Short mmCIF file of C-alpha atoms in Angstrom, two decimals:
data_model
loop_
_atom_site.label_atom_id
_atom_site.label_comp_id
_atom_site.label_asym_id
_atom_site.label_seq_id
_atom_site.Cartn_x
_atom_site.Cartn_y
_atom_site.Cartn_z
CA MET X 63 0.61 0.19 -0.43
CA LYS X 64 1.29 3.05 -0.65
CA ALA X 65 2.80 5.75 2.12
CA TRP X 66 0.04 7.95 1.26
CA VAL X 67 -2.89 5.74 1.06
CA ARG X 68 -2.08 4.58 4.39
CA SER X 69 -1.35 8.34 5.94
CA ALA X 70 -4.48 8.66 4.79
CA LEU X 71 -6.45 6.00 6.31
CA SER X 72 -4.42 6.60 9.50
CA VAL X 73 -5.60 10.26 9.74
CA ALA X 74 -9.19 8.61 8.35
CA GLY X 75 -8.90 6.62 11.74
CA THR X 76 -7.33 9.11 14.08
CA LEU X 77 -10.62 11.88 12.83
CA PHE X 78 -12.87 8.55 13.43
CA GLY X 79 -12.03 7.82 17.16
CA LEU X 80 -11.67 11.35 18.11
CA ALA X 81 -15.76 11.84 17.06
CA LEU X 82 -16.42 8.66 18.89
CA THR X 83 -15.18 9.42 21.84
CA LEU X 84 -16.75 13.60 21.11
CA ALA X 85 -20.04 11.93 20.75
CA THR X 86 -19.20 10.02 23.46
CA ALA X 87 -18.50 11.87 25.93
CA THR X 88 -21.42 14.60 24.59
CA SER X 89 -23.65 11.42 24.99
CA ALA X 90 -21.94 11.13 28.45
CA SER X 91 -22.56 14.72 29.17
CA ALA X 92 -26.22 15.25 28.46
CA GLN X 93 -26.86 12.28 30.95
CA ASN X 94 -25.17 14.23 34.05
CA VAL X 95 -27.33 16.80 33.13
CA PRO X 96 -30.53 17.53 35.59
CA VAL X 97 -34.35 17.26 34.73
CA ARG X 98 -35.00 20.24 36.96
CA LEU X 99 -38.69 20.80 39.22
CA GLY X 100 -39.57 24.31 40.64
CA VAL X 101 -41.60 24.72 43.45
CA LEU X 102 -42.79 28.38 43.25
CA THR X 103 -45.18 28.88 46.38
CA ASP X 104 -45.42 31.01 49.47
CA MET X 105 -42.43 31.02 51.52
CA SER X 106 -43.09 33.62 53.97
CA SER X 107 -47.01 34.78 53.92
CA LEU X 108 -50.01 33.39 54.98
CA TYR X 109 -49.57 29.96 52.80
CA ALA X 110 -47.02 29.27 54.23
CA ASP X 111 -47.50 26.40 56.64
CA ASN X 112 -50.06 24.92 53.70
CA GLY X 113 -47.51 24.76 51.44
CA GLY X 114 -44.42 26.01 51.18
CA GLN X 115 -41.13 24.32 52.45
CA GLY X 116 -43.51 21.17 53.12
CA SER X 117 -44.28 21.16 49.36
CA VAL X 118 -40.22 21.04 48.44
CA VAL X 119 -40.04 18.25 51.06
CA ALA X 120 -43.21 16.41 49.55
CA VAL X 121 -41.21 17.04 46.53
CA GLN X 122 -37.84 15.50 47.47
CA MET X 123 -39.84 12.30 48.68
CA ALA X 124 -41.36 11.68 45.80
CA VAL X 125 -37.29 12.02 43.85
CA ASP X 126 -35.88 10.31 46.25
CA ASP X 127 -38.39 7.59 45.98
CA PHE X 128 -38.56 7.63 42.05
CA LYS X 129 -34.63 6.94 43.14
CA GLY X 130 -33.23 10.92 41.92
CA ARG X 131 -32.56 9.99 38.45
CA VAL X 132 -35.08 10.41 35.37
CA LEU X 133 -34.84 9.05 31.47
CA GLY X 134 -31.37 8.12 33.05
CA ARG X 135 -30.48 11.99 34.27
CA PRO X 136 -30.31 13.13 38.01
CA ILE X 137 -33.44 15.12 39.07
CA GLU X 138 -32.56 18.57 40.77
CA ILE X 139 -35.16 20.77 42.30
CA VAL X 140 -35.53 24.02 42.29
CA ALA X 141 -37.66 26.61 44.81
CA GLY X 142 -39.15 30.48 44.24
CA ASP X 143 -41.76 32.19 46.66
CA HIS X 144 -44.26 34.03 44.63
CA GLN X 145 -44.87 36.99 47.92
CA ASN X 146 -48.98 36.09 46.22
CA LYS X 147 -47.88 38.40 43.87
CA ALA X 148 -48.37 37.69 39.83
CA ASP X 149 -45.92 39.80 38.30
CA ILE X 150 -42.84 38.49 41.09
CA GLY X 151 -44.20 34.94 40.01
CA SER X 152 -44.14 35.60 36.10
CA ALA X 153 -40.89 36.64 36.67
CA ILE X 154 -39.58 33.41 38.58
CA THR X 155 -41.72 31.39 35.22
CA ARG X 156 -39.68 32.92 32.42
CA ARG X 157 -36.29 33.21 34.25
CA TRP X 158 -36.93 29.51 35.37
CA LEU X 159 -38.23 28.58 31.94
CA GLU X 160 -36.14 30.34 29.87
CA ASN X 161 -32.93 30.15 31.05
CA GLU X 162 -33.18 28.08 33.99
CA ASN X 163 -33.98 24.75 31.96
CA VAL X 164 -36.53 23.90 34.25
CA GLU X 165 -39.25 21.11 32.87
CA ALA X 166 -42.41 21.50 35.04
CA ILE X 167 -43.34 24.13 38.23
CA LEU X 168 -44.99 23.01 40.63
CA ASP X 169 -47.51 23.99 43.67
CA VAL X 170 -48.00 27.72 42.96
CA PRO X 171 -50.76 28.49 46.28
CA ASN X 172 -52.51 31.99 45.02
CA SER X 173 -55.02 31.47 41.82
CA ALA X 174 -53.91 34.84 40.61
CA VAL X 175 -50.66 33.09 40.03
CA ALA X 176 -51.49 29.99 39.43
CA LEU X 177 -53.16 31.41 36.23
CA ALA X 178 -50.22 34.06 35.36
CA VAL X 179 -47.99 31.11 35.86
CA GLN X 180 -50.23 28.61 33.56
CA GLY X 181 -50.71 31.39 30.74
CA ILE X 182 -46.44 31.51 30.82
CA THR X 183 -46.23 27.72 30.96
CA ARG X 184 -48.93 27.11 28.07
CA ASP X 185 -46.96 29.26 25.97
CA LYS X 186 -43.66 27.90 26.39
CA LYS X 187 -45.03 24.01 26.44
CA LYS X 188 -43.74 23.13 29.66
CA LEU X 189 -45.81 21.29 31.94
CA PHE X 190 -47.84 23.13 35.45
CA LEU X 191 -48.80 20.38 38.26
CA ALA X 192 -51.14 23.37 39.80
CA THR X 193 -51.04 21.36 42.80
CA GLY X 194 -51.68 24.52 45.36
CA ALA X 195 -54.55 26.03 43.62
CA ALA X 196 -57.40 25.88 43.92
CA THR X 197 -59.71 28.41 41.27
CA SER X 198 -61.50 25.98 38.78
CA ARG X 199 -60.80 28.29 35.78
CA LEU X 200 -57.41 26.51 35.78
CA THR X 201 -59.75 23.63 34.31
CA GLY X 202 -62.25 26.42 32.20
CA ASP X 203 -61.29 29.47 30.54
CA GLU X 204 -57.60 29.49 31.15
CA CYS X 205 -57.00 25.82 30.74
CA SER X 206 -53.95 24.11 29.02
CA PRO X 207 -52.74 21.58 27.08
CA THR X 208 -49.60 20.90 29.26
CA GLY X 209 -51.42 22.10 32.24
CA ILE X 210 -52.88 20.10 35.14
CA HIS X 211 -55.58 21.15 37.95
CA TRP X 212 -53.86 18.36 41.18
CA THR X 213 -55.99 18.51 44.53
CA TYR X 214 -58.82 20.25 44.51
CA ASP X 215 -60.38 23.26 42.99
CA THR X 216 -63.36 25.59 43.88
CA TYR X 217 -65.87 24.36 42.68
CA ALA X 218 -65.26 20.82 44.59
CA LEU X 219 -64.80 22.33 47.82
CA SER X 220 -68.31 24.23 47.11
CA GLN X 221 -69.80 21.38 46.05
CA GLY X 222 -68.98 19.68 49.69
CA THR X 223 -69.08 21.79 52.09
CA THR X 224 -71.80 24.16 51.03
CA ARG X 225 -74.29 21.46 50.14
CA ALA X 226 -73.45 19.80 53.11
CA ILE X 227 -74.53 23.14 55.44
CA SER X 228 -76.98 24.01 53.37
CA ARG X 229 -78.84 20.27 53.46
CA LEU X 230 -78.63 20.65 56.79
CA GLY X 231 -80.41 23.29 56.46
CA ALA X 232 -79.22 27.16 56.33
CA LYS X 233 -81.17 29.34 53.50
CA SER X 234 -79.64 32.49 53.89
CA TRP X 235 -75.68 33.17 53.40
CA PHE X 236 -73.10 35.48 53.56
CA PHE X 237 -69.51 35.51 51.69
CA LEU X 238 -66.83 37.50 53.23
CA SER X 239 -64.66 36.81 50.40
CA ALA X 240 -60.50 37.20 50.07
CA ASP X 241 -60.56 40.07 47.27
CA TYR X 242 -58.72 38.40 44.57
CA SER X 243 -59.13 35.45 42.17
CA LEU X 244 -59.43 32.80 44.38
CA GLY X 245 -61.87 34.38 46.43
CA ALA X 246 -64.25 35.37 43.13
CA GLN X 247 -64.33 31.57 41.58
CA LEU X 248 -64.94 30.27 45.22
CA GLU X 249 -67.86 32.70 46.25
CA ALA X 250 -69.22 31.96 42.60
CA ASP X 251 -69.11 28.37 42.44
CA SER X 252 -70.81 28.38 46.20
CA ARG X 253 -73.41 30.78 45.46
CA LYS X 254 -74.15 28.20 41.98
CA VAL X 255 -74.57 25.80 44.95
CA ILE X 256 -76.81 28.11 46.84
CA ASP X 257 -79.38 28.90 44.32
CA ALA X 258 -79.51 25.03 43.49
CA THR X 259 -80.86 24.35 47.32
CA GLY X 260 -82.86 26.90 47.64
CA GLY X 261 -81.52 29.08 49.68
CA LYS X 262 -80.31 32.89 49.20
CA VAL X 263 -77.59 34.51 49.44
CA VAL X 264 -78.83 38.38 51.62
CA GLY X 265 -75.02 39.67 51.50
CA ALA X 266 -71.05 39.80 50.83
CA VAL X 267 -68.05 41.74 50.95
CA LYS X 268 -64.56 41.33 49.85
CA HIS X 269 -61.42 42.05 52.30
CA PRO X 270 -57.94 43.15 50.86
CA ILE X 271 -55.42 39.58 50.93
CA ASN X 272 -53.10 39.29 53.88
CA THR X 273 -55.46 41.33 56.10
CA PRO X 274 -54.62 41.87 59.99
CA ASP X 275 -57.95 43.84 60.26
CA PHE X 276 -61.67 41.87 59.72
CA SER X 277 -63.52 43.39 62.69
CA SER X 278 -65.98 45.72 59.72
CA PHE X 279 -66.24 42.99 57.42
CA LEU X 280 -67.55 41.01 60.31
CA LEU X 281 -69.78 43.39 62.13
CA GLN X 282 -71.32 43.44 59.07
CA ALA X 283 -72.17 40.03 58.35
CA GLN X 284 -73.44 39.87 61.41
CA ALA X 285 -75.68 42.77 60.62
CA SER X 286 -76.55 40.66 58.03
CA ARG X 287 -78.21 37.94 60.15
CA ALA X 288 -77.36 35.33 57.69
CA ASP X 289 -77.74 31.51 58.92
CA VAL X 290 -73.99 31.10 57.89
CA ILE X 291 -71.30 33.41 57.57
CA ALA X 292 -69.42 31.60 54.64
CA LEU X 293 -65.54 32.82 54.68
CA ALA X 294 -63.85 32.33 50.95
CA ASP X 295 -60.55 33.39 51.89
CA ALA X 296 -57.86 30.97 52.87
CA GLY X 297 -54.71 30.56 54.88
CA GLY X 298 -53.80 32.96 57.10
CA ASP X 299 -57.10 35.41 56.45
CA PHE X 300 -58.88 31.63 57.58
CA ILE X 301 -57.28 32.21 60.87
CA ASN X 302 -57.32 35.49 61.36
CA ALA X 303 -61.47 35.48 60.67
CA VAL X 304 -61.96 32.69 62.83
CA LYS X 305 -60.25 33.76 65.81
CA GLN X 306 -61.92 37.00 65.11
CA ALA X 307 -65.11 36.25 64.28
CA GLY X 308 -65.33 34.40 68.54
CA GLU X 309 -63.76 37.30 69.95
CA PHE X 310 -66.54 39.56 68.63
CA GLY X 311 -68.80 36.90 69.79
CA VAL X 312 -70.33 36.41 66.39
CA THR X 313 -70.96 32.65 65.99
CA GLY X 314 -72.84 32.88 68.66
CA GLY X 315 -75.57 32.61 66.59
CA GLN X 316 -74.37 32.80 63.03
CA LYS X 317 -72.82 29.70 61.94
CA LEU X 318 -69.64 30.30 60.26
CA ALA X 319 -68.26 28.23 57.29
CA GLY X 320 -64.44 28.03 56.00
CA LEU X 321 -64.55 26.95 51.84
CA ILE X 322 -61.17 26.26 51.44
CA VAL X 323 -59.70 24.69 54.89
CA PHE X 324 -56.13 23.23 55.31
CA ILE X 325 -55.74 21.11 58.51
CA ALA X 326 -52.59 23.42 59.07
CA ASP X 327 -55.48 25.91 59.68
CA ILE X 328 -57.35 23.80 62.20
CA HIS X 329 -53.73 22.95 64.13
CA SER X 330 -53.26 26.97 63.69
CA LEU X 331 -56.91 27.93 65.66
CA GLY X 332 -56.53 24.83 68.24
CA LEU X 333 -60.28 22.82 68.57
CA GLN X 334 -61.18 25.07 70.75
CA SER X 335 -61.64 27.44 68.10
CA ALA X 336 -61.96 25.14 65.52
CA GLN X 337 -64.11 22.25 67.09
CA GLY X 338 -67.78 21.64 64.61
CA LEU X 339 -66.24 23.26 61.17
CA MET X 340 -67.34 21.61 58.64
CA LEU X 341 -64.75 20.82 55.62
CA SER X 342 -64.17 19.85 52.24
CA SER X 343 -60.51 17.92 51.36
CA ALA X 344 -58.81 15.57 49.46
CA PHE X 345 -56.62 14.14 51.64
CA TYR X 346 -56.54 14.07 55.87
CA TRP X 347 -53.72 12.16 56.87
CA ASP X 348 -55.23 10.28 59.30
CA LEU X 349 -57.72 7.99 56.83
CA ASN X 350 -56.33 4.82 56.32
CA ASP X 351 -52.83 2.78 56.44
CA GLU X 352 -51.18 4.58 53.27
CA THR X 353 -52.13 7.85 54.15
CA ARG X 354 -50.89 7.26 57.60
CA ALA X 355 -47.46 5.68 56.20
CA TRP X 356 -46.57 8.25 53.88
CA SER X 357 -48.23 11.24 56.82
CA LYS X 358 -45.10 9.30 59.39
CA ARG X 359 -42.31 10.20 56.94
CA PHE X 360 -43.25 13.55 56.01
CA ILE X 361 -43.79 14.44 60.27
CA GLU X 362 -40.48 13.10 60.86
CA LYS X 363 -38.72 15.32 58.58
CA THR X 364 -41.02 18.80 58.92
CA LYS X 365 -42.29 18.15 62.50
CA LYS X 366 -45.51 19.17 61.01
CA VAL X 367 -49.03 17.67 59.66
CA PRO X 368 -48.97 17.46 56.25
CA THR X 369 -51.83 19.76 54.07
CA MET X 370 -53.88 18.31 51.08
CA ILE X 371 -51.37 20.77 49.10
CA HIS X 372 -48.13 17.73 50.80
CA ALA X 373 -50.05 15.00 49.21
CA GLY X 374 -50.78 16.37 45.92
CA THR X 375 -47.40 17.72 45.36
CA TYR X 376 -45.43 14.42 46.22
CA GLY X 377 -48.49 12.32 44.24
CA ALA X 378 -48.80 15.31 40.97
CA VAL X 379 -43.92 14.52 40.73
CA MET X 380 -44.31 10.42 40.63
CA HIS X 381 -47.27 10.81 38.01
CA TYR X 382 -45.14 12.94 35.85
CA LEU X 383 -41.97 10.90 35.95
CA LYS X 384 -43.68 7.82 34.80
CA ALA X 385 -45.29 9.47 32.45
CA VAL X 386 -41.95 10.83 31.44
CA GLU X 387 -40.50 7.77 32.10
CA ALA X 388 -43.50 5.53 30.09
CA ALA X 389 -43.13 8.43 27.04
CA GLY X 390 -39.57 8.65 26.95
CA THR X 391 -38.97 12.25 26.37
CA LEU X 392 -39.60 15.11 28.43
CA ASP X 393 -41.60 17.06 25.91
CA GLY X 394 -43.94 18.97 27.26
CA PRO X 395 -47.24 18.56 25.28
CA THR X 396 -46.11 14.33 24.98
CA VAL X 397 -45.72 14.67 28.63
CA ALA X 398 -48.68 15.58 29.34
CA ALA X 399 -50.68 13.67 26.79
CA LYS X 400 -48.91 10.61 29.22
CA MET X 401 -50.14 12.17 32.22
CA ARG X 402 -53.75 11.82 31.16
CA GLU X 403 -53.33 8.54 29.44
CA LEU X 404 -52.36 6.76 32.31
CA PRO X 405 -53.87 6.35 35.49
CA VAL X 406 -53.12 7.49 38.61
CA ASN X 407 -53.34 6.05 41.66
CA ASP X 408 -51.08 6.12 44.88
CA PHE X 409 -51.79 6.74 48.40
CA MET X 410 -54.64 9.03 48.65
CA THR X 411 -55.70 8.63 45.17
CA ARG X 412 -57.71 5.54 43.88
CA ASN X 413 -58.06 5.03 39.89
CA GLY X 414 -58.09 8.60 39.77
CA ARG X 415 -58.09 9.95 35.67
CA ILE X 416 -56.76 13.24 33.92
CA ARG X 417 -59.94 14.36 31.97
CA PRO X 418 -58.94 16.57 28.65
CA ASP X 419 -59.40 20.06 30.71
CA GLY X 420 -56.67 18.63 33.15
CA ARG X 421 -58.84 18.32 35.78
CA LEU X 422 -57.91 14.90 37.53
CA VAL X 423 -61.43 13.63 38.94
CA ARG X 424 -60.66 11.74 42.18
CA ASP X 425 -62.88 11.35 45.91
CA MET X 426 -63.45 13.95 47.75
CA TYR X 427 -64.16 13.65 51.85
CA LEU X 428 -66.44 15.64 54.13
CA PHE X 429 -65.02 16.02 57.28
CA ARG X 430 -66.46 17.83 61.13
CA VAL X 431 -63.72 18.72 63.26
CA LYS X 432 -63.54 17.29 66.55
CA SER X 433 -63.75 19.06 70.03
CA PRO X 434 -60.45 18.65 72.12
CA GLU X 435 -62.57 16.34 75.01
CA GLU X 436 -63.42 14.33 71.54
CA SER X 437 -59.48 14.31 69.55
CA LYS X 438 -56.80 11.29 71.63
CA TYR X 439 -53.83 11.76 70.16
CA GLN X 440 -51.23 14.36 68.01
CA PHE X 441 -53.21 15.72 64.99
CA ASP X 442 -56.05 14.17 65.67
CA TYR X 443 -58.61 16.46 63.47
CA TYR X 444 -61.19 14.77 61.88
CA GLN X 445 -64.47 13.04 61.61
CA LEU X 446 -65.30 11.76 58.03
CA LEU X 447 -68.51 12.27 57.15
CA ALA X 448 -68.53 11.66 53.66
CA MET X 449 -66.96 10.07 50.70
CA ILE X 450 -67.86 12.15 47.49
CA PRO X 451 -67.24 10.63 44.67
CA GLY X 452 -64.83 12.48 42.92
CA GLU X 453 -67.62 12.56 39.32
CA GLU X 454 -70.17 14.12 41.73
CA ALA X 455 -67.83 16.00 42.93
CA PHE X 456 -65.69 18.22 40.32
CA ARG X 457 -67.62 20.29 37.35
CA PRO X 458 -68.74 18.45 34.58
CA MET X 459 -66.37 18.36 31.85
CA GLU X 460 -68.71 20.18 29.66
CA GLU X 461 -69.52 22.79 31.69
CA GLY X 462 -65.99 24.74 32.36
CA GLY X 463 -65.61 26.44 29.34
CA CYS X 464 -62.30 24.75 28.29
CA SER X 465 -61.47 24.67 24.90
CA LEU X 466 -59.60 21.50 24.82
CA VAL X 467 -62.83 19.65 24.80
CA LYS X 468 -64.63 18.43 21.63
CA LYS X 469 -67.86 20.15 21.23
CA SER X 470 -70.48 17.01 20.61
#
């Protein structure tokens, strides 16, 4: 063989070897690029106990249980505090998606922030797993192909609590609602139930989010002489309203109804103040052996009782990771479609399914808060009154106005 031929072959072999080495190195490098999950929550204000750091812990538990990797890549968690401001939540979302390679955003316990996040993730074709937000608009006029509303919503909460109290004979209602999208939607969904059950709304007032003084609002509610004062607010606002209602003696002749209540709220209030309240929830730690086993792990890590947001966040992450593995890709629309295809079964959900509008349909529960005398051990706060089948609890898909729903 001529020398120039041998030289050319040698160069070609060297280049091929270099190319193969580079390809192998690039592939190995890609396998080490983390899959990032963003927990966007309230770390410092009125919803911090319901989501907050507990949601970050729940995501880490799910990642650990999934062995820390998906599609051969490590899973990394980032967290941000939206401070209950839509502009701050939007800025964090855009930074995560555009600059930090976040694949999915979770939690977001503020409906106004959640609606903003859903709009951005829809445009960016990234997953939004709304485990902390309440507004039913997320699966209605603001639905998204890559949006999954996981834990609960304003419609389901109104179906449980408002309908149950109406069946007990309450005829007149006064709404004390947070002055943003949560309060507006919770009140609107509850009003429909009240109308359907023959009740009447005799008055309503809106209060600023995170207000320290409910006196004027409670006095208006008291003057209405309504059978029920419905609190369409959450977290610290709900806690302050209940405490101040007791101080003003409002509950002497009127019943307080919390339309969105978390077990962390009951823990903060204490059973002496909260006893007798009826509430709806997607989860209770002491419901069965599986909920107790998972909650024991959570309590050991946080020293706090898990809320339905914490449990739902864990479940959403596990289902997302299973869908990613099944789909073989991180592509948002593809993974979202696979999540809708796969049934949901975990410690808090039995045979759940995600509809085309993004709503996870699962059973809900109606509880009564125990008295101090009834409570026998730590966090023994609820008595189960009824299980509400998912098909009854959540709004019929064709009534939501979601553009993803095919018209028959």
